[in-house]
Amino acid sequence: MMNDAIRLNNEAVLLLREGKDFSAMQTMERALELGKMHASRSLSMPFGRAKSTLGSSSLSPGKVCIHRPFRLNSCGDSSSFFLYNQALEIPTFVLEARDEATGVVACSVDDEDFVNTCCTIMIFNMALLFHRRGCHQNGRRFLSKANALYSLALQILKNVSRGQRRFEFTVFTLRLAIANNLAHVTDQSSSHWEELMEEVCLLMNVEDYTAFLESDVAMGIQMNIFFAYNHMDSVTGAPAA
């Protein structure tokens, strides 16, 4: 079931890259439904609330990147805020990769951390679909849906075991992309917006990971941080740094 969800997610990403947003949304809905069913039935846990039962010695500490970003065409947003506008594919080879030292499959559909991370990728892609549609049509209803999905994705990420660091680059990318995009659809006068931008700033200081970001993505997000701090200074009346 999870294999089918991953396949559909990747099909939706391909449709997005071809500019077929509506077909991509229908395909992603099916992927999410299968992912939800797998998390609820196969793991016998509520969707988004899975906790890892693997001990630290169950798998090698080797890290696995389980996402591959694909840049999408402009979503028509005229604001100066940089949007993380890349859909995330889950390469099927990760399901076959084995740890070199132990020979154990590195990513199993029975592993709650792996399933939760995959589901978060799917939810992010769905949120991005609504986000792009909201920007195209200046539609608050679509942006509100994007807001809810981004928030759900962040909640699920919290359930990825802190002790398991195999997927940490993918988790980092998701946290950065979600917090950044969520700030775009959040009221900039709210404390929640400030918290999101502080989160983005903290993540951008993790040099081991930001070194792998494309240069224009890193620069765009840094400009968001610059805008945020100047904006917060103007709101609070404090002198800009």
XYZ file of C-alpha atoms in Angstrom:
241
model
C 0.000 0.000 0.000
C 2.792 2.438 0.893
C 4.634 1.487 -2.301
C 1.555 2.524 -4.289
C 1.332 5.788 -2.354
C 4.962 6.571 -3.196
C 4.382 5.714 -6.868
C 1.365 8.040 -7.009
C 3.277 10.809 -5.259
C 5.972 10.591 -7.929
C 3.375 10.563 -10.699
C 1.852 13.727 -9.216
C 5.271 15.399 -9.151
C 5.743 14.550 -12.832
C 2.319 16.014 -13.648
C 3.238 19.165 -11.734
C 6.446 19.487 -13.714
C 4.351 19.250 -16.898
C 2.085 22.052 -15.651
C -0.916 19.750 -15.113
C -1.770 20.984 -11.639
C -5.357 19.725 -11.547
C -4.407 16.163 -12.538
C -1.520 16.339 -10.077
C -3.911 17.297 -7.288
C -6.207 14.346 -8.034
C -3.248 11.957 -8.092
C -1.805 13.376 -4.878
C -5.164 12.962 -3.142
C -5.041 9.236 -3.960
C -1.446 9.012 -2.738
C -2.351 10.654 0.557
C -5.328 8.377 1.063
C -3.168 5.278 0.580
C -0.473 6.690 2.856
C -3.079 7.426 5.494
C -4.514 3.913 5.241
C -1.069 2.345 5.499
C -0.159 4.380 8.580
C -3.476 3.563 10.245
C -3.723 -0.148 9.385
C -0.282 -1.585 8.739
C 1.313 0.253 11.632
C -1.844 0.057 13.770
C -1.447 3.714 14.712
C -3.435 6.899 14.000
C -2.176 8.852 10.986
C 0.487 11.322 12.012
C 0.937 9.943 15.525
C 3.309 7.080 14.922
C 6.234 6.639 17.286
C 9.352 4.750 16.317
C 9.830 1.426 18.066
C 13.259 0.765 16.555
C 16.130 0.761 19.008
C 19.273 2.711 18.186
C 21.073 -0.560 17.328
C 18.410 -1.836 14.921
C 19.946 -0.077 11.930
C 23.275 1.430 11.084
C 23.495 5.172 11.775
C 24.149 5.690 8.047
C 22.002 8.500 6.664
C 19.572 8.147 3.765
C 18.174 11.027 1.709
C 14.667 9.964 0.748
C 13.629 12.960 -1.325
C 14.559 14.500 -4.658
C 13.406 18.078 -5.377
C 12.079 19.240 -8.733
C 11.777 22.928 -9.491
C 8.347 24.052 -10.741
C 7.426 26.959 -12.966
C 6.487 30.253 -11.363
C 3.213 30.218 -9.463
C 2.378 33.814 -10.395
C 2.915 35.341 -6.977
C 3.965 38.964 -7.324
C 5.196 39.440 -3.768
C 8.870 39.740 -2.913
C 8.701 36.796 -0.497
C 10.651 33.789 -1.771
C 8.522 30.646 -2.055
C 10.070 27.183 -1.814
C 8.517 26.107 -5.108
C 9.921 22.599 -5.504
C 7.876 19.404 -5.423
C 9.505 16.449 -3.678
C 9.760 13.025 -5.262
C 10.505 9.887 -3.221
C 13.006 7.922 -5.371
C 11.896 4.296 -5.553
C 15.473 3.077 -5.172
C 15.352 4.021 -1.479
C 13.049 1.045 -0.939
C 15.754 -1.281 -2.223
C 18.816 0.338 -0.625
C 20.565 -1.757 2.003
C 22.943 -0.754 4.728
C 26.460 -1.644 3.583
C 27.544 -2.920 6.993
C 24.504 -4.999 7.975
C 22.734 -5.738 4.694
C 19.481 -4.615 6.336
C 16.995 -2.706 4.178
C 17.520 0.938 5.115
C 13.952 2.081 4.413
C 11.094 -0.240 5.291
C 7.385 0.445 4.895
C 7.051 -1.093 8.367
C 9.279 1.618 9.880
C 7.171 4.388 11.423
C 9.850 7.045 10.911
C 10.100 6.246 7.211
C 6.321 6.180 6.756
C 5.823 9.440 8.651
C 8.554 11.155 6.634
C 7.056 9.915 3.342
C 3.585 11.034 4.394
C 4.982 14.456 5.271
C 6.494 14.723 1.794
C 3.095 13.941 0.266
C 1.307 16.460 2.483
C 3.900 19.118 1.639
C 3.377 18.491 -2.075
C -0.397 18.778 -1.645
C 0.012 21.975 0.362
C 2.264 23.377 -2.360
C -0.412 22.578 -4.944
C -2.996 24.606 -3.012
C -0.418 27.312 -2.340
C 0.394 27.674 -6.032
C -3.293 27.705 -6.951
C -3.965 30.376 -4.351
C -1.148 32.512 -5.751
C -2.357 32.053 -9.330
C -5.942 32.982 -8.509
C -5.353 35.223 -5.490
C -7.672 32.840 -3.672
C -7.660 32.957 0.111
C -9.618 29.676 0.264
C -6.767 27.786 -1.401
C -4.150 29.545 0.719
C -6.120 28.613 3.828
C -6.030 24.944 2.758
C -2.298 25.236 2.166
C -1.906 26.720 5.638
C -3.755 23.807 7.244
C -1.730 21.187 5.340
C 1.624 22.823 6.075
C 0.677 22.935 9.760
C -0.306 19.246 9.703
C 3.002 18.366 8.044
C 4.968 20.134 10.770
C 2.963 18.288 13.414
C 3.751 14.916 11.822
C 7.452 15.763 11.565
C 7.538 16.129 15.337
C 6.682 12.435 15.556
C 9.751 11.347 13.613
C 11.938 9.869 16.327
C 14.601 12.298 17.522
C 16.897 9.359 18.114
C 16.762 8.196 14.500
C 18.931 10.428 12.313
C 18.866 8.378 9.124
C 16.497 10.755 7.348
C 17.658 13.993 8.926
C 18.581 15.791 5.682
C 15.098 15.097 4.292
C 13.543 16.154 7.614
C 15.668 19.327 7.579
C 14.572 20.148 4.017
C 10.926 19.594 4.924
C 11.114 21.716 8.082
C 12.799 24.545 6.190
C 10.446 24.432 3.182
C 7.304 24.130 5.303
C 8.202 26.861 7.812
C 9.229 29.179 4.965
C 6.078 28.609 2.907
C 3.820 28.661 5.946
C 5.183 32.121 6.766
C 4.066 33.230 3.286
C 0.415 32.366 3.984
C 0.419 33.506 7.621
C -0.646 36.956 8.793
C 2.611 38.929 9.074
C 1.314 40.862 12.067
C 0.956 37.685 14.146
C 3.406 36.231 16.647
C 3.096 32.901 14.801
C 4.670 34.503 11.726
C 7.591 35.723 13.821
C 8.036 32.233 15.319
C 8.077 30.702 11.840
C 10.723 33.134 10.596
C 12.826 32.509 13.685
C 12.593 28.790 12.921
C 13.706 29.446 9.338
C 16.616 31.539 10.597
C 17.731 28.818 13.019
C 17.562 26.167 10.301
C 19.598 28.297 7.912
C 22.395 28.342 10.484
C 22.831 24.554 10.237
C 25.817 24.664 7.896
C 26.062 20.894 7.381
C 22.721 20.970 5.575
C 22.453 24.422 4.023
C 25.615 23.626 2.075
C 23.498 21.201 0.025
C 20.809 23.735 -0.861
C 20.806 25.200 -4.349
C 22.379 28.659 -4.233
C 19.255 30.491 -5.402
C 17.127 28.685 -2.790
C 19.570 29.589 -0.025
C 19.715 33.196 -1.213
C 15.926 33.470 -1.521
C 15.363 32.189 2.004
C 18.095 34.469 3.366
C 16.303 37.403 1.739
C 13.108 36.295 3.492
C 14.959 36.377 6.815
C 16.335 39.854 6.016
C 12.809 41.030 5.132
C 11.386 39.466 8.295
C 13.809 41.110 10.691
C 13.352 44.511 9.074
C 9.584 44.004 9.116
C 9.583 43.043 12.794
C 11.746 46.056 13.632
C 9.312 48.381 11.858
C 6.326 46.806 13.652
C 7.877 47.007 17.113
C 9.424 50.404 16.544
C 12.901 49.098 17.260
C 15.710 50.449 15.089
C 16.582 48.143 12.215
C 19.884 46.324 12.584
